[in-house]
Amino acid sequence: MRLVVDCRYVRVGRHDGISRFTAGVVGALAERHPLTMLVSDPRQLESLPDQPHLLVSDPTSVREPSVARQVNRLRPDVVWSPMQTMGSWGRRYRLVLTLHDLIYYTNRTPPPEFAPPIRLLWRLYHLAWWPQRLLLDRADAVVTVSETTKAEIARHGLTRRPVTVVTNAADPVDAAPERSRPAGRELVYMGSFMPYKDVATLVRALPLLDGARLHLMSRVSDRERAALVALAPAGSLVFHDGASDEEYREVLLSATAVVTASRAEGFGIPLVEGMALGTPAVVSDIPIFREIGGDAALFFDVGSPASAAAAVRRLEGEWEARSAASRRQADRFSWRRSADVLLDLLERVAGSSSR
């Protein structure tokens, strides 16, 4: 099987969710089967395995609809992309696309890093379901990252193609010693500050938790920082402004809980990252977090600071048991296991009858 994987969504300098998913799955996949990677910036190779690659156009380029003409020169049997937007006009290979979530159909604010024209197209695209159906039905099979999103895809009838779950995971970590409940109330949030993430609910819970501090690990704009500071008790917010992996690990290992109040997600990598180190998760009660956190996590009502604070207080009486359960729950997710599922799918697609 001549396998090509689309690695153009790997970010240079820092990962986002799709970038981490790509790098994690491709790294494990390369240990199982030879592959060729598509990149649009040679610096992306720093986050990828030592495998052959082809430099092609950027996924935001006007050339994207016909990028298959560049890929055809590799004569692949099957191509996998970690996004559903990969161009396919003129392709001479089987294609597997990925849909991570349906967040932006109900939360239409586009990611702030996009240029204005792309932000406009993003909003228009998510006004109706039919564009998504057109994209997905171009493929021979579809991948998503959770059973929750798979069910949503089915509920909205978004594709006639088979849908396979290839879960996200956390990068492997050195084993942490068995832990006892930390002193104080140190809470950790890793993620963006998009409106649907509802970080304000976490901040509004702090006055109800005497002495609690919320560590905000990601980069934050001056405007968002000022708005959050205005809601919080003095000294209760710790802005890390884009922590390194080492700093992130250190904070998690001293934390009471990893927390999020998000109203919608496709997965929840920070939950797995925290739980893998024995840091319990206290999270909003939405279906995807039930799937990822299982019996190890504690849940609170969406949009309720009082419920969030109550969950943190309850955790403190159960911390050691929740910590051990968190490690067991995190073990369910690994890039190797995800790569095994994906490779099986790709082999079946490549071996299917001619298009």
Coordinates of C-alpha atoms in Angstrom, one line a residue:
M1 CA 0.0 0.0 0.0
R2 CA 1.4 3.4 -1.1
L3 CA 0.3 5.6 1.8
V4 CA 0.4 9.4 1.8
V5 CA -0.6 11.5 4.8
D6 CA -1.5 15.2 4.7
C7 CA 0.7 17.0 7.4
R8 CA 0.1 20.5 6.3
Y9 CA -1.9 21.3 9.4
V10 CA 1.0 20.9 11.7
R11 CA 1.7 24.3 13.2
V12 CA 5.2 25.8 13.2
G13 CA 6.3 26.8 16.7
R14 CA 3.3 25.5 18.7
H15 CA 0.6 22.9 18.4
D16 CA -3.2 23.4 18.3
G17 CA -5.6 20.4 18.6
I18 CA -5.5 19.4 14.9
S19 CA -1.7 19.9 14.7
R20 CA -1.1 17.7 17.8
F21 CA -3.5 15.1 16.4
T22 CA -1.7 15.0 13.1
A23 CA 1.8 14.8 14.7
G24 CA 0.7 12.2 17.2
V25 CA -1.0 9.9 14.8
V26 CA 1.5 10.2 12.0
G27 CA 4.4 9.5 14.4
A28 CA 2.8 6.3 15.5
L29 CA 1.6 5.4 12.0
A30 CA 5.2 5.7 10.6
E31 CA 6.3 3.0 13.1
R32 CA 3.8 0.6 11.5
H33 CA 3.9 1.3 7.8
P34 CA 6.0 3.3 5.3
L35 CA 4.4 6.6 4.3
T36 CA 5.0 9.9 2.5
M37 CA 4.1 13.2 4.2
L38 CA 2.7 16.2 2.5
V39 CA 4.0 19.5 4.0
S40 CA 3.6 23.1 2.9
D41 CA 6.4 24.5 5.1
P42 CA 9.7 22.6 5.6
R43 CA 9.7 23.7 9.3
Q44 CA 6.7 21.3 9.8
L45 CA 9.2 18.5 9.5
E46 CA 10.6 19.3 12.9
S47 CA 7.4 17.9 14.5
L48 CA 7.1 14.9 12.2
P49 CA 8.8 11.5 11.9
D50 CA 11.8 10.9 9.6
Q51 CA 9.9 9.9 6.5
P52 CA 9.9 10.9 2.9
H53 CA 7.9 14.1 2.1
L54 CA 6.6 16.2 -0.7
L55 CA 6.4 20.0 -0.5
V56 CA 3.0 21.1 -1.9
S57 CA 0.8 24.2 -1.7
D58 CA -0.6 25.5 1.6
P59 CA -4.1 24.4 2.5
T60 CA -5.3 28.0 2.5
S61 CA -3.9 28.6 -1.0
V62 CA -6.1 29.2 -4.0
R63 CA -4.5 26.1 -5.4
E64 CA -6.2 23.9 -2.7
P65 CA -9.2 22.7 -4.7
S66 CA -6.8 21.0 -7.2
V67 CA -4.0 20.0 -4.8
A68 CA -4.7 16.4 -5.8
R69 CA -2.9 17.1 -9.1
Q70 CA 0.3 17.7 -7.1
V71 CA -0.3 14.6 -5.0
N72 CA -1.0 12.4 -8.0
R73 CA 2.7 12.4 -8.9
L74 CA 3.3 10.2 -5.8
R75 CA 0.9 7.6 -7.2
P76 CA -0.6 6.8 -3.8
D77 CA -3.1 4.1 -3.2
V78 CA -4.7 6.1 -0.4
V79 CA -4.3 9.5 1.1
W80 CA -5.4 10.5 4.7
S81 CA -6.0 14.1 5.7
P82 CA -6.6 15.2 9.3
M83 CA -9.1 17.7 7.9
Q84 CA -12.1 17.5 5.7
T85 CA -11.2 20.4 3.4
M86 CA -8.4 18.8 1.4
G87 CA -8.9 19.5 -2.3
S88 CA -9.7 16.4 -4.4
W89 CA -10.3 17.6 -8.0
G90 CA -8.6 15.3 -10.4
R91 CA -7.4 12.8 -7.7
R92 CA -6.3 9.3 -8.8
Y93 CA -6.3 7.7 -5.4
R94 CA -8.6 6.8 -2.6
L95 CA -9.2 9.4 0.0
V96 CA -10.0 9.4 3.7
L97 CA -10.9 12.8 5.3
T98 CA -11.4 13.8 9.0
L99 CA -14.1 15.8 10.7
H100 CA -13.2 16.7 14.3
D101 CA -16.3 18.4 15.6
L102 CA -19.4 20.4 14.7
I103 CA -18.7 23.2 17.2
Y104 CA -18.9 26.1 14.7
Y105 CA -22.5 25.3 13.6
T106 CA -23.6 26.6 17.0
N107 CA -20.6 28.7 17.9
R108 CA -19.9 30.6 14.7
T109 CA -17.1 32.9 15.9
P110 CA -14.1 31.8 13.7
P111 CA -10.6 31.3 15.1
P112 CA -9.0 34.7 15.5
E113 CA -5.8 33.8 13.7
F114 CA -7.6 33.5 10.3
A115 CA -7.4 36.3 7.8
P116 CA -10.6 38.3 7.3
P117 CA -11.6 36.7 4.0
I118 CA -11.2 33.2 5.5
R119 CA -13.2 34.3 8.6
L120 CA -16.0 35.4 6.3
L121 CA -16.0 32.1 4.4
W122 CA -15.9 30.2 7.7
R123 CA -19.1 31.9 8.9
L124 CA -20.9 31.4 5.6
Y125 CA -19.8 27.7 5.4
H126 CA -21.4 27.0 8.8
L127 CA -24.7 28.6 8.1
A128 CA -26.0 25.3 6.5
W129 CA -25.3 21.6 6.6
W130 CA -25.1 20.9 2.8
P131 CA -21.5 22.2 2.3
Q132 CA -20.2 19.8 4.9
R133 CA -22.1 16.9 3.2
L134 CA -20.5 17.8 -0.1
L135 CA -17.0 17.8 1.4
L136 CA -17.4 14.5 3.2
D137 CA -19.1 12.6 0.4
R138 CA -16.1 13.3 -1.8
A139 CA -14.1 10.8 0.3
D140 CA -14.1 7.1 0.4
A141 CA -14.3 7.0 4.2
V142 CA -14.4 9.5 7.0
V143 CA -12.6 9.7 10.3
T144 CA -13.6 11.5 13.5
V145 CA -12.0 11.7 16.9
S146 CA -14.8 10.6 19.3
E147 CA -17.9 8.5 19.6
T148 CA -19.7 11.8 20.5
T149 CA -18.9 13.5 17.2
K150 CA -19.6 10.3 15.3
A151 CA -23.1 10.3 16.7
E152 CA -23.6 14.0 15.8
I153 CA -22.5 13.3 12.3
A154 CA -25.1 10.5 12.0
R155 CA -27.8 12.7 13.6
H156 CA -27.3 15.4 11.0
G157 CA -26.9 13.0 8.1
L158 CA -23.6 14.5 7.1
T159 CA -22.2 11.7 5.0
R160 CA -23.1 8.5 3.3
R161 CA -19.5 7.2 3.8
P162 CA -18.5 4.9 6.7
V163 CA -17.3 6.8 9.8
T164 CA -14.4 5.5 11.9
V165 CA -13.4 6.8 15.3
V166 CA -9.6 7.5 15.7
T167 CA -9.3 9.1 19.0
N168 CA -7.0 11.9 20.1
A169 CA -4.5 11.2 22.9
A170 CA -1.9 12.8 25.0
D171 CA 1.8 12.7 24.1
P172 CA 3.6 10.0 26.1
V173 CA 4.9 11.3 29.4
D174 CA 7.4 10.0 31.9
A175 CA 5.6 8.2 34.7
A176 CA 4.8 10.4 37.6
P177 CA 5.0 9.1 41.2
E178 CA 1.9 8.2 43.1
R179 CA 0.6 11.5 44.3
S180 CA -1.2 12.8 47.4
R181 CA -3.6 15.8 47.4
P182 CA -1.7 19.0 46.8
A183 CA -1.8 21.8 49.3
G184 CA -4.0 24.8 48.3
R185 CA -6.3 24.9 45.3
E186 CA -4.3 25.2 42.1
L187 CA -6.5 24.8 39.0
V188 CA -5.2 24.5 35.4
Y189 CA -6.9 25.5 32.2
M190 CA -5.2 24.7 28.9
G191 CA -7.1 26.0 25.8
S192 CA -8.1 29.0 23.8
F193 CA -10.3 31.8 24.9
M194 CA -12.9 31.4 22.2
P195 CA -16.4 32.3 23.5
Y196 CA -17.6 28.7 23.6
K197 CA -14.8 27.8 25.9
D198 CA -16.5 29.9 28.6
V199 CA -13.4 30.6 30.6
A200 CA -15.4 33.3 32.4
T201 CA -17.3 30.6 34.3
L202 CA -14.1 29.3 35.7
V203 CA -13.0 32.7 36.8
R204 CA -16.4 33.5 38.4
A205 CA -16.0 30.4 40.5
L206 CA -12.8 31.6 42.1
P207 CA -14.5 33.9 44.7
L208 CA -16.4 30.8 45.9
L209 CA -13.1 28.9 46.5
D210 CA -11.1 30.6 49.2
G211 CA -7.5 31.0 48.1
A212 CA -7.9 29.2 44.8
R213 CA -5.7 30.2 41.8
L214 CA -6.5 29.5 38.1
H215 CA -3.5 28.9 35.9
L216 CA -4.2 30.0 32.3
M217 CA -1.6 28.2 30.2
S218 CA -2.3 29.5 26.6
R219 CA -1.5 32.9 25.0
V220 CA -4.1 35.5 25.7
S221 CA -4.8 38.9 24.2
D222 CA -4.6 42.0 26.2
R223 CA -8.4 42.5 25.8
E224 CA -9.2 39.1 27.1
R225 CA -6.7 39.3 29.9
A226 CA -8.3 42.6 31.1
A227 CA -11.8 41.2 31.0
L228 CA -10.8 38.1 33.0
V229 CA -8.8 40.1 35.6
A230 CA -11.9 42.3 36.1
L231 CA -13.9 39.2 37.2
A232 CA -11.3 37.6 39.5
P233 CA -10.1 38.2 43.1
A234 CA -6.8 39.9 43.1
G235 CA -3.9 37.5 42.5
S236 CA -6.1 34.6 41.7
L237 CA -5.2 34.4 38.0
V238 CA -1.8 33.1 36.8
F239 CA -1.1 33.9 33.1
H240 CA 1.5 31.6 31.6
D241 CA 1.1 33.1 28.1
G242 CA 2.0 30.0 26.2
A243 CA 3.8 27.5 28.5
S244 CA 6.4 25.1 27.3
D245 CA 5.7 21.4 27.6
E246 CA 8.0 21.3 30.6
E247 CA 6.3 24.2 32.4
Y248 CA 2.9 22.7 31.6
R249 CA 3.9 19.3 33.1
E250 CA 5.3 21.0 36.2
V251 CA 2.1 23.0 36.8
L252 CA -0.1 19.9 36.3
L253 CA 2.0 17.9 38.8
S254 CA 1.3 20.4 41.5
A255 CA -2.3 21.1 40.6
T256 CA -5.6 20.2 42.3
A257 CA -7.4 19.7 39.0
V258 CA -7.4 20.4 35.3
V259 CA -10.5 22.3 34.5
T260 CA -12.6 23.5 31.6
A261 CA -16.1 25.0 31.3
S262 CA -16.4 24.5 27.6
R263 CA -19.8 24.3 26.1
A264 CA -18.7 22.2 23.1
E265 CA -15.7 20.1 22.1
G266 CA -14.7 17.4 19.6
F267 CA -12.5 15.7 22.2
G268 CA -10.6 17.2 25.1
I269 CA -6.8 16.6 24.9
P270 CA -6.0 18.6 28.1
L271 CA -8.2 16.3 30.1
V272 CA -6.1 13.3 29.0
E273 CA -2.9 15.2 29.5
G274 CA -3.8 16.0 33.1
M275 CA -5.3 12.7 34.0
A276 CA -2.2 10.9 32.6
L277 CA -0.2 12.6 35.3
G278 CA -2.7 11.8 38.0
T279 CA -4.4 15.2 38.0
P280 CA -8.2 14.8 38.2
A281 CA -10.5 16.6 35.8
V282 CA -13.3 19.0 36.9
V283 CA -15.3 19.8 33.7
S284 CA -18.6 21.0 32.4
D285 CA -21.2 18.3 32.0
I286 CA -21.3 17.8 28.2
P287 CA -21.4 14.5 26.4
I288 CA -17.8 14.5 25.1
F289 CA -16.4 15.1 28.6
R290 CA -18.5 12.2 29.9
E291 CA -16.9 10.1 27.1
I292 CA -13.3 11.2 27.8
G293 CA -13.5 11.7 31.6
G294 CA -15.5 8.6 32.4
D295 CA -16.0 7.8 36.1
A296 CA -12.7 9.5 37.0
A297 CA -13.8 13.1 36.3
L298 CA -16.2 15.4 38.3
F299 CA -18.8 17.3 36.4
F300 CA -20.6 20.6 36.9
D301 CA -23.5 22.4 35.3
V302 CA -22.7 24.3 32.1
G303 CA -22.4 28.0 32.7
S304 CA -22.6 27.7 36.5
P305 CA -19.8 29.1 38.7
A306 CA -21.5 27.8 41.8
S307 CA -21.7 24.3 40.4
A308 CA -18.0 24.5 39.3
A309 CA -16.9 25.6 42.8
A310 CA -19.0 22.8 44.4
A311 CA -17.3 20.2 42.2
V312 CA -13.8 21.4 43.1
R313 CA -14.7 21.3 46.8
R314 CA -16.1 17.7 46.4
L315 CA -12.9 16.7 44.7
E316 CA -10.8 17.6 47.6
G317 CA -12.5 14.9 49.7
E318 CA -11.9 12.3 47.0
W319 CA -8.6 13.5 45.5
E320 CA -6.4 10.4 45.9
A321 CA -9.0 8.0 44.6
R322 CA -9.8 10.3 41.7
S323 CA -6.1 10.7 40.9
A324 CA -5.7 6.9 40.6
A325 CA -8.8 6.6 38.5
S326 CA -7.6 9.4 36.3
R327 CA -4.5 7.5 35.4
R328 CA -6.5 4.4 34.5
Q329 CA -8.9 6.5 32.4
A330 CA -6.1 8.2 30.5
D331 CA -4.6 4.8 29.6
R332 CA -7.5 4.3 27.3
F333 CA -6.1 6.8 24.9
S334 CA -2.8 6.5 23.0
W335 CA -1.4 7.5 19.6
R336 CA -0.3 3.9 19.0
R337 CA -3.8 2.6 19.5
S338 CA -5.2 5.3 17.3
A339 CA -2.7 4.5 14.6
D340 CA -3.6 0.9 14.7
V341 CA -7.3 1.8 14.1
L342 CA -6.4 4.2 11.3
L343 CA -4.0 1.8 9.6
D344 CA -6.7 -0.9 9.5
L345 CA -9.1 1.5 7.9
L346 CA -6.6 2.7 5.3
E347 CA -5.7 -0.8 4.3
R348 CA -9.4 -1.7 3.9
V349 CA -10.0 1.5 1.8
A350 CA -6.9 0.9 -0.3
G351 CA -7.9 -2.7 -0.9
S352 CA -11.5 -1.9 -1.9
S353 CA -12.8 -2.2 -5.4
S354 CA -11.9 0.5 -7.9
R355 CA -13.6 3.9 -7.7

